[in-house]
Amino acid sequence: MNHALPFFRRLLPAAAATLLALSLAGCASTPSKPAAARAADAAAPVFYPSLPNPPRIQYLTTLAGERDLAAEKGKFAEFILGNEGERHQLVQPYGVAMTGSKVYVADSRAPGLAVFDMAQRRFSLVAGVGGGRMKQPLNVRIDSDGTKYVTDGGREQVLVYDRDDRFVAAYGRQGQFKPIDLAIVGERLYVTDITHHQVHVLDKRSGRSLFTFGQAGSEIGELFHPTNIALGTDGDLYVVETGNYRVQRFTPEGKPVRTYGAVGSVPGSFARPKGIAIDRAGRMYVGDAAFENVQIFDATGRILMDFGQAGEGAEGLSLPAGVTVSYEGIEAFRQFVAPGFKVEYLVLVASQFGPNKVDVFAFGSMSGMDDPAAAAAGPALAAR
């Protein structure tokens, strides 16, 4: 199935695209639209590719604050009670993770982890206390036992919280690294360091440094402003280099394997890549803060399609940062799924600017609209 890639229609000028402007915590916050307005925007299902093409991605809903978990108020109640539900809003989200029916958002300016409990319809903020107080949380990763690892750029540490969100430990000494993201691999943590252009490998239990790999540069094996990182189905690590406009793949021991993408304005290239996630079929999702979309690649690095776009619409993205794939929590969003659309997993994308929010998408297929030839060719081709 052929899907024209629309995301270059608002491509930034080449000169602007070459500026890093990472803006991890410096963007101004703009209040998001009321839930009712966003609901009106999303009244008709939004698919990628759009109908009548067989869709693979559906935009489901947006999480921007406490009000998105509550039932809509009537006009009279709105007049009497006001917009109390708008009190607790995301300020500047960067990373997002999901466990069970809970969505955890690293809000760098709250600062803390905003928790959307989709089952209980509750919003809370985990800021930490004492030695566990957060300063500039950028990403959160959740282990199989519920332990949460938070990269805090302000503290320049990795903070550890248990399954009940209680502070456990802080990894990293002063000046060791400025962590942006991490990947959990067995008993190791792979932490990207934007200051020293490296990946630090830590013991998961103690925080002890095991080794590092990478150095400043643009050659294979070198890194420049590494931001987000993901574990592939092949066991390798995929590191987004925002400064080199590419994704670089390494073995668990730090040996470079290959790179994906380059700076440019053609499909498969990047202007300001940040978030990355990899699904069980090896498809790679890379968010680009300049293109304001997410591109999907197959395991060989071939561009398949993209989704999302800039704009004020419900599904519009604004400086997307964190991208996460979740096979959990699908039922919590079932009410938003279009009739006939079969969901395989969720894709969550955090926007740092404008309407500060997390958009929830679903990857799947529409019943009766699959291309048998594409499906027979494998999961990568079936995503096109």
Tab-separated table of C-alpha atoms in Angstrom:
chain	number	residue	atom	x	y	z
A	1	MET	CA	0.000	0.000	0.000
A	2	ASN	CA	1.394	3.364	-0.967
A	3	HIS	CA	1.364	6.134	1.605
A	4	ALA	CA	2.676	9.571	0.668
A	5	LEU	CA	4.783	11.018	3.448
A	6	PRO	CA	3.205	14.410	4.275
A	7	PHE	CA	5.475	15.576	7.038
A	8	PHE	CA	7.806	17.769	4.980
A	9	ARG	CA	5.166	20.299	4.061
A	10	ARG	CA	6.139	22.338	7.131
A	11	LEU	CA	9.844	21.578	7.059
A	12	LEU	CA	11.902	24.227	8.840
A	13	PRO	CA	14.423	26.172	6.736
A	14	ALA	CA	17.673	24.269	6.359
A	15	ALA	CA	19.616	26.822	8.373
A	16	ALA	CA	17.243	26.522	11.305
A	17	ALA	CA	17.240	22.752	11.101
A	18	THR	CA	20.969	22.631	11.643
A	19	LEU	CA	20.669	24.390	14.987
A	20	LEU	CA	20.427	21.958	17.880
A	21	ALA	CA	18.202	24.070	20.129
A	22	LEU	CA	17.598	20.989	22.236
A	23	SER	CA	15.536	23.063	24.690
A	24	LEU	CA	15.230	20.260	27.211
A	25	ALA	CA	13.700	22.585	29.763
A	26	GLY	CA	13.535	26.093	28.394
A	27	CYS	CA	10.345	26.198	26.298
A	28	ALA	CA	7.457	28.333	27.439
A	29	SER	CA	4.281	26.575	28.438
A	30	THR	CA	0.971	27.204	26.694
A	31	PRO	CA	-2.321	26.032	28.220
A	32	SER	CA	-3.851	23.150	26.334
A	33	LYS	CA	-7.313	23.227	24.846
A	34	PRO	CA	-10.190	22.247	27.135
A	35	ALA	CA	-11.056	18.572	26.942
A	36	ALA	CA	-14.395	19.361	25.276
A	37	ALA	CA	-12.670	21.264	22.470
A	38	ARG	CA	-10.184	18.468	21.930
A	39	ALA	CA	-13.021	15.945	21.903
A	40	ALA	CA	-14.768	17.967	19.203
A	41	ASP	CA	-11.562	18.038	17.138
A	42	ALA	CA	-11.313	14.261	17.393
A	43	ALA	CA	-14.991	13.501	16.733
A	44	ALA	CA	-14.122	11.630	13.539
A	45	PRO	CA	-11.423	8.951	13.798
A	46	VAL	CA	-8.008	10.083	12.584
A	47	PHE	CA	-6.050	7.385	10.750
A	48	TYR	CA	-2.593	7.075	9.206
A	49	PRO	CA	-2.613	6.391	6.299
A	50	SER	CA	-5.972	8.124	5.937
A	51	LEU	CA	-8.990	6.322	4.542
A	52	PRO	CA	-9.679	4.830	2.028
A	53	ASN	CA	-6.159	3.393	2.445
A	54	PRO	CA	-5.926	0.520	4.926
A	55	PRO	CA	-4.957	2.344	8.168
A	56	ARG	CA	-2.143	1.240	10.489
A	57	ILE	CA	-2.186	3.994	13.110
A	58	GLN	CA	-5.203	5.546	14.826
A	59	TYR	CA	-5.045	8.621	17.012
A	60	LEU	CA	-6.980	7.756	20.175
A	61	THR	CA	-6.876	10.584	22.708
A	62	THR	CA	-4.778	13.204	24.480
A	63	LEU	CA	-3.641	13.373	28.106
A	64	ALA	CA	-2.790	16.898	29.219
A	65	GLY	CA	-4.076	17.066	32.760
A	66	GLU	CA	-6.470	15.943	35.437
A	67	ARG	CA	-9.521	16.949	33.463
A	68	ASP	CA	-8.765	14.345	30.789
A	69	LEU	CA	-9.550	11.630	33.334
A	70	ALA	CA	-12.906	13.054	34.395
A	71	ALA	CA	-16.351	12.912	32.837
A	72	GLU	CA	-17.289	16.045	30.935
A	73	LYS	CA	-19.177	18.621	32.995
A	74	GLY	CA	-22.508	20.007	31.925
A	75	LYS	CA	-22.765	23.726	31.158
A	76	PHE	CA	-24.527	24.473	34.441
A	77	ALA	CA	-21.920	22.615	36.488
A	78	GLU	CA	-19.221	24.375	34.478
A	79	PHE	CA	-20.770	27.729	35.378
A	80	ILE	CA	-21.093	26.885	39.084
A	81	LEU	CA	-17.860	24.969	39.634
A	82	GLY	CA	-15.571	26.567	37.088
A	83	ASN	CA	-12.676	24.772	35.450
A	84	GLU	CA	-11.305	23.135	38.565
A	85	GLY	CA	-10.188	20.174	36.532
A	86	GLU	CA	-7.621	22.384	34.793
A	87	ARG	CA	-5.629	22.908	38.012
A	88	HIS	CA	-3.323	19.957	37.444
A	89	GLN	CA	-1.775	20.147	33.988
A	90	LEU	CA	1.372	18.930	32.323
A	91	VAL	CA	3.894	21.777	32.195
A	92	GLN	CA	6.722	20.500	29.988
A	93	PRO	CA	6.618	16.738	29.434
A	94	TYR	CA	9.583	14.949	27.913
A	95	GLY	CA	9.506	11.182	28.518
A	96	VAL	CA	6.579	8.816	28.944
A	97	ALA	CA	6.198	5.204	30.071
A	98	MET	CA	3.286	2.904	30.820
A	99	THR	CA	2.801	0.046	33.257
A	100	GLY	CA	-0.561	-1.681	33.607
A	101	SER	CA	-3.197	1.026	33.250
A	102	LYS	CA	-0.951	3.837	34.532
A	103	VAL	CA	0.788	6.348	32.298
A	104	TYR	CA	3.891	7.966	33.846
A	105	VAL	CA	5.047	11.242	32.307
A	106	ALA	CA	8.387	12.835	33.171
A	107	ASP	CA	7.422	16.502	33.486
A	108	SER	CA	10.650	18.487	33.555
A	109	ARG	CA	9.106	21.687	34.865
A	110	ALA	CA	6.529	20.388	37.339
A	111	PRO	CA	8.948	18.902	38.348
A	112	GLY	CA	8.032	15.263	38.847
A	113	LEU	CA	6.289	12.255	37.385
A	114	ALA	CA	2.706	12.983	36.397
A	115	VAL	CA	0.690	9.786	36.822
A	116	PHE	CA	-2.490	9.187	34.823
A	117	ASP	CA	-4.256	6.221	36.428
A	118	MET	CA	-6.596	5.220	33.632
A	119	ALA	CA	-8.374	2.533	35.705
A	120	GLN	CA	-9.076	4.698	38.754
A	121	ARG	CA	-9.463	7.876	36.686
A	122	ARG	CA	-7.040	9.700	38.944
A	123	PHE	CA	-4.193	12.126	38.380
A	124	SER	CA	-1.249	12.483	40.755
A	125	LEU	CA	2.245	13.950	40.803
A	126	VAL	CA	5.237	12.076	42.200
A	127	ALA	CA	7.803	14.755	43.017
A	128	GLY	CA	9.874	12.820	45.561
A	129	VAL	CA	10.835	14.034	49.026
A	130	GLY	CA	14.149	14.631	50.766
A	131	GLY	CA	16.985	12.979	48.859
A	132	GLY	CA	14.525	11.742	46.253
A	133	ARG	CA	13.130	15.134	45.252
A	134	MET	CA	13.258	15.658	41.495
A	135	LYS	CA	14.694	18.757	39.875
A	136	GLN	CA	14.408	18.221	36.113
A	137	PRO	CA	13.080	14.749	35.277
A	138	LEU	CA	13.499	14.019	31.580
A	139	ASN	CA	12.716	10.348	31.095
A	140	VAL	CA	11.256	7.474	33.074
A	141	ARG	CA	11.764	3.761	32.418
A	142	ILE	CA	9.892	1.053	34.314
A	143	ASP	CA	11.377	-2.372	35.022
A	144	SER	CA	9.384	-5.616	35.074
A	145	ASP	CA	9.160	-5.498	38.884
A	146	GLY	CA	7.725	-1.972	38.851
A	147	THR	CA	10.981	-0.195	39.745
A	148	LYS	CA	11.210	3.201	38.072
A	149	TYR	CA	14.444	4.773	36.862
A	150	VAL	CA	14.259	8.527	36.247
A	151	THR	CA	16.958	10.498	34.422
A	152	ASP	CA	17.142	13.906	36.122
A	153	GLY	CA	19.068	16.476	34.085
A	154	GLY	CA	18.947	19.060	36.855
A	155	ARG	CA	20.405	16.763	39.477
A	156	GLU	CA	22.637	15.033	36.910
A	157	GLN	CA	21.660	11.705	38.400
A	158	VAL	CA	19.533	8.646	37.788
A	159	LEU	CA	16.885	8.440	40.516
A	160	VAL	CA	15.394	5.093	41.526
A	161	TYR	CA	11.856	4.598	42.906
A	162	ASP	CA	10.123	1.355	43.847
A	163	ARG	CA	6.831	-0.005	42.508
A	164	ASP	CA	4.973	2.189	45.031
A	165	ASP	CA	6.842	5.308	43.871
A	166	ARG	CA	9.001	5.510	47.014
A	167	PHE	CA	12.549	6.797	46.619
A	168	VAL	CA	15.246	4.116	46.767
A	169	ALA	CA	18.564	5.531	45.527
A	170	ALA	CA	20.361	8.116	43.391
A	171	TYR	CA	23.063	7.034	40.921
A	172	GLY	CA	25.811	9.313	39.666
A	173	ARG	CA	28.369	11.588	41.287
A	174	GLN	CA	28.765	15.291	40.538
A	175	GLY	CA	30.115	15.852	37.042
A	176	GLN	CA	29.887	12.205	36.013
A	177	PHE	CA	27.159	12.695	33.422
A	178	LYS	CA	24.105	14.656	32.389
A	179	PRO	CA	21.611	11.852	31.788
A	180	ILE	CA	18.823	12.257	29.269
A	181	ASP	CA	17.452	8.726	28.848
A	182	LEU	CA	18.235	5.134	29.738
A	183	ALA	CA	17.496	1.587	28.665
A	184	ILE	CA	17.105	-1.335	31.054
A	185	VAL	CA	18.932	-4.441	29.805
A	186	GLY	CA	19.048	-7.338	32.252
A	187	GLU	CA	21.115	-6.164	35.221
A	188	ARG	CA	22.443	-3.110	33.407
A	189	LEU	CA	21.320	0.454	32.784
A	190	TYR	CA	22.483	2.152	29.583
A	191	VAL	CA	22.420	5.909	30.223
A	192	THR	CA	22.868	8.565	27.516
A	193	ASP	CA	25.118	11.475	28.519
A	194	ILE	CA	24.507	14.597	26.427
A	195	THR	CA	27.417	16.518	27.949
A	196	HIS	CA	30.230	14.026	27.411
A	197	HIS	CA	28.738	12.464	24.254
A	198	GLN	CA	28.796	8.979	25.742
A	199	VAL	CA	26.678	6.106	26.947
A	200	HIS	CA	27.372	5.048	30.546
A	201	VAL	CA	26.683	1.446	31.505
A	202	LEU	CA	25.726	1.060	35.183
A	203	ASP	CA	24.983	-1.873	37.421
A	204	LYS	CA	21.229	-1.769	37.900
A	205	ARG	CA	21.300	-2.725	41.576
A	206	SER	CA	24.118	-0.516	42.841
A	207	GLY	CA	24.589	2.198	40.235
A	208	ARG	CA	28.269	1.253	39.938
A	209	SER	CA	29.839	2.311	36.647
A	210	LEU	CA	30.792	-0.707	34.525
A	211	PHE	CA	32.094	1.001	31.391
A	212	THR	CA	31.339	3.749	28.874
A	213	PHE	CA	31.371	3.922	25.098
A	214	GLY	CA	31.345	6.723	22.562
A	215	GLN	CA	33.136	10.049	22.264
A	216	ALA	CA	32.395	13.373	20.576
A	217	GLY	CA	32.414	13.120	16.795
A	218	SER	CA	30.481	12.047	13.736
A	219	GLU	CA	32.347	8.927	12.643
A	220	ILE	CA	30.950	5.439	13.212
A	221	GLY	CA	31.174	4.660	16.919
A	222	GLU	CA	31.327	8.346	17.852
A	223	LEU	CA	28.394	10.265	19.321
A	224	PHE	CA	27.239	13.858	19.319
A	225	HIS	CA	24.527	14.966	21.722
A	226	PRO	CA	23.023	11.508	22.351
A	227	THR	CA	19.529	11.922	23.764
A	228	ASN	CA	17.144	8.971	23.732
A	229	ILE	CA	17.916	5.257	23.645
A	230	ALA	CA	15.974	2.037	23.083
A	231	LEU	CA	16.628	-1.693	23.293
A	232	GLY	CA	16.014	-3.550	20.045
A	233	THR	CA	14.560	-7.013	19.599
A	234	ASP	CA	18.029	-8.063	18.403
A	235	GLY	CA	19.474	-7.169	21.821
A	236	ASP	CA	21.348	-4.143	20.486
A	237	LEU	CA	21.036	-0.546	21.698
A	238	TYR	CA	19.692	2.170	19.407
A	239	VAL	CA	20.906	5.661	20.337
A	240	VAL	CA	19.393	8.865	18.952
A	241	GLU	CA	22.090	11.423	18.179
A	242	THR	CA	20.264	14.728	17.994
A	243	GLY	CA	23.503	16.524	17.081
A	244	ASN	CA	24.390	14.060	14.313
A	245	TYR	CA	20.829	13.764	12.959
A	246	ARG	CA	20.849	9.981	13.063
A	247	VAL	CA	20.240	6.828	15.067
A	248	GLN	CA	23.280	4.666	15.828
A	249	ARG	CA	23.138	0.995	16.761
A	250	PHE	CA	25.550	-0.607	19.233
A	251	THR	CA	26.010	-4.082	20.689
A	252	PRO	CA	25.531	-4.416	24.472
A	253	GLU	CA	29.318	-4.157	24.834
A	254	GLY	CA	29.416	-0.848	22.987
A	255	LYS	CA	30.630	-2.006	19.573
A	256	PRO	CA	29.112	0.102	16.760
A	257	VAL	CA	27.030	-1.795	14.218
A	258	ARG	CA	25.539	0.773	11.843
A	259	THR	CA	23.739	4.101	11.589
A	260	TYR	CA	20.268	5.043	10.340
A	261	GLY	CA	19.316	8.320	8.700
A	262	ALA	CA	21.088	11.638	8.159
A	263	VAL	CA	20.242	15.324	8.124
A	264	GLY	CA	17.955	16.199	5.224
A	265	SER	CA	14.481	16.840	3.920
A	266	VAL	CA	13.626	13.501	2.333
A	267	PRO	CA	11.764	10.582	3.907
A	268	GLY	CA	13.974	8.739	6.355
A	269	SER	CA	16.156	11.751	7.156
A	270	PHE	CA	16.062	13.883	10.312
A	271	ALA	CA	16.182	17.510	11.436
A	272	ARG	CA	15.973	17.171	15.212
A	273	PRO	CA	15.408	13.526	16.213
A	274	LYS	CA	14.688	12.793	19.864
A	275	GLY	CA	12.330	10.037	20.974
A	276	ILE	CA	12.752	6.413	19.959
A	277	ALA	CA	10.871	3.171	20.567
A	278	ILE	CA	11.065	-0.292	19.006
A	279	ASP	CA	8.181	-2.745	18.822
A	280	ARG	CA	8.361	-6.542	19.038
A	281	ALA	CA	8.545	-6.863	15.249
A	282	GLY	CA	11.630	-4.648	15.135
A	283	ARG	CA	9.871	-1.577	13.755
A	284	MET	CA	11.615	1.586	14.921
A	285	TYR	CA	9.663	4.713	15.849
A	286	VAL	CA	11.639	7.974	15.827
A	287	GLY	CA	10.089	11.295	16.813
A	288	ASP	CA	11.435	14.469	15.229
A	289	ALA	CA	10.928	17.779	17.046
A	290	ALA	CA	11.474	19.793	13.844
A	291	PHE	CA	9.261	17.739	11.525
A	292	GLU	CA	6.771	17.387	14.406
A	293	ASN	CA	5.913	13.825	13.556
A	294	VAL	CA	6.998	10.240	14.192
A	295	GLN	CA	8.602	8.188	11.421
A	296	ILE	CA	8.411	4.389	11.354
A	297	PHE	CA	11.270	2.284	9.955
A	298	ASP	CA	11.541	-1.453	9.480
A	299	ALA	CA	14.343	-3.523	10.973
A	300	THR	CA	16.579	-2.806	7.969
A	301	GLY	CA	16.160	0.959	8.314
A	302	ARG	CA	13.697	1.312	5.422
A	303	ILE	CA	11.165	4.114	5.943
A	304	LEU	CA	7.624	2.738	6.133
A	305	MET	CA	5.361	5.658	7.020
A	306	ASP	CA	4.897	8.539	9.416
A	307	PHE	CA	2.119	9.842	11.629
A	308	GLY	CA	1.232	13.012	13.487
A	309	GLN	CA	1.761	16.545	12.268
A	310	ALA	CA	2.066	20.090	13.530
A	311	GLY	CA	-1.075	22.042	14.340
A	312	GLU	CA	-3.730	22.776	16.906
A	313	GLY	CA	-5.805	19.714	16.068
A	314	ALA	CA	-6.234	17.026	18.687
A	315	GLU	CA	-3.556	14.853	17.089
A	316	GLY	CA	-1.165	17.744	16.378
A	317	LEU	CA	2.359	17.414	17.778
A	318	SER	CA	4.552	20.245	19.041
A	319	LEU	CA	8.263	19.533	19.665
A	320	PRO	CA	7.657	15.806	20.250
A	321	ALA	CA	10.257	14.343	22.608
A	322	GLY	CA	9.535	10.981	24.221
A	323	VAL	CA	8.072	8.088	22.215
A	324	THR	CA	7.003	4.842	23.886
A	325	VAL	CA	5.456	1.597	22.655
A	326	SER	CA	3.254	-0.243	25.173
A	327	TYR	CA	1.589	-3.623	24.861
A	328	GLU	CA	-0.071	-2.997	28.230
A	329	GLY	CA	-3.087	-0.856	29.004
A	330	ILE	CA	-4.925	-1.258	25.708
A	331	GLU	CA	-8.262	-1.825	27.463
A	332	ALA	CA	-7.922	1.519	29.241
A	333	PHE	CA	-8.243	3.229	25.851
A	334	ARG	CA	-10.684	0.830	24.198
A	335	GLN	CA	-13.476	3.419	24.224
A	336	PHE	CA	-11.519	5.551	21.744
A	337	VAL	CA	-10.838	2.771	19.229
A	338	ALA	CA	-12.815	3.022	15.993
A	339	PRO	CA	-15.186	0.144	15.192
A	340	GLY	CA	-13.364	-2.563	13.278
A	341	PHE	CA	-9.865	-1.335	14.145
A	342	LYS	CA	-7.823	-4.148	15.747
A	343	VAL	CA	-5.215	-2.788	18.142
A	344	GLU	CA	-1.874	-4.564	18.597
A	345	TYR	CA	-0.227	-2.009	20.879
A	346	LEU	CA	-0.212	1.644	21.940
A	347	VAL	CA	2.217	4.379	20.925
A	348	LEU	CA	2.513	7.344	23.302
A	349	VAL	CA	4.147	10.601	22.194
A	350	ALA	CA	4.970	13.535	24.506
A	351	SER	CA	4.927	17.118	23.180
A	352	GLN	CA	7.134	19.637	24.993
A	353	PHE	CA	5.740	22.879	23.645
A	354	GLY	CA	2.434	24.601	22.908
A	355	PRO	CA	-0.284	22.253	24.136
A	356	ASN	CA	1.926	20.342	26.587
A	357	LYS	CA	0.513	16.853	26.405
A	358	VAL	CA	0.875	13.166	25.667
A	359	ASP	CA	-0.942	11.865	22.605
A	360	VAL	CA	-2.023	8.247	22.563
A	361	PHE	CA	-2.057	6.371	19.250
A	362	ALA	CA	-2.756	2.728	18.423
A	363	PHE	CA	-0.958	0.501	15.943
A	364	GLY	CA	-3.157	-2.116	14.301
A	365	SER	CA	-5.257	-2.844	11.247
A	366	MET	CA	-8.810	-2.343	10.056
A	367	SER	CA	-10.914	-5.475	9.759
A	368	GLY	CA	-11.542	-6.401	6.149
A	369	MET	CA	-9.031	-3.863	4.790
A	370	ASP	CA	-5.739	-5.740	5.015
A	371	ASP	CA	-3.677	-6.278	1.883
A	372	PRO	CA	-3.107	-10.074	1.803
A	373	ALA	CA	0.088	-9.708	-0.225
A	374	ALA	CA	1.539	-7.181	2.221
A	375	ALA	CA	0.522	-9.227	5.254
A	376	ALA	CA	2.094	-12.361	3.786
A	377	ALA	CA	5.353	-10.503	3.251
A	378	GLY	CA	5.837	-9.979	6.983
A	379	PRO	CA	5.097	-7.495	9.758
A	380	ALA	CA	7.405	-4.779	8.454
A	381	LEU	CA	5.789	-4.541	5.017
A	382	ALA	CA	2.341	-4.848	6.573
A	383	ALA	CA	2.998	-1.599	8.448
A	384	ARG	CA	3.160	0.457	5.262
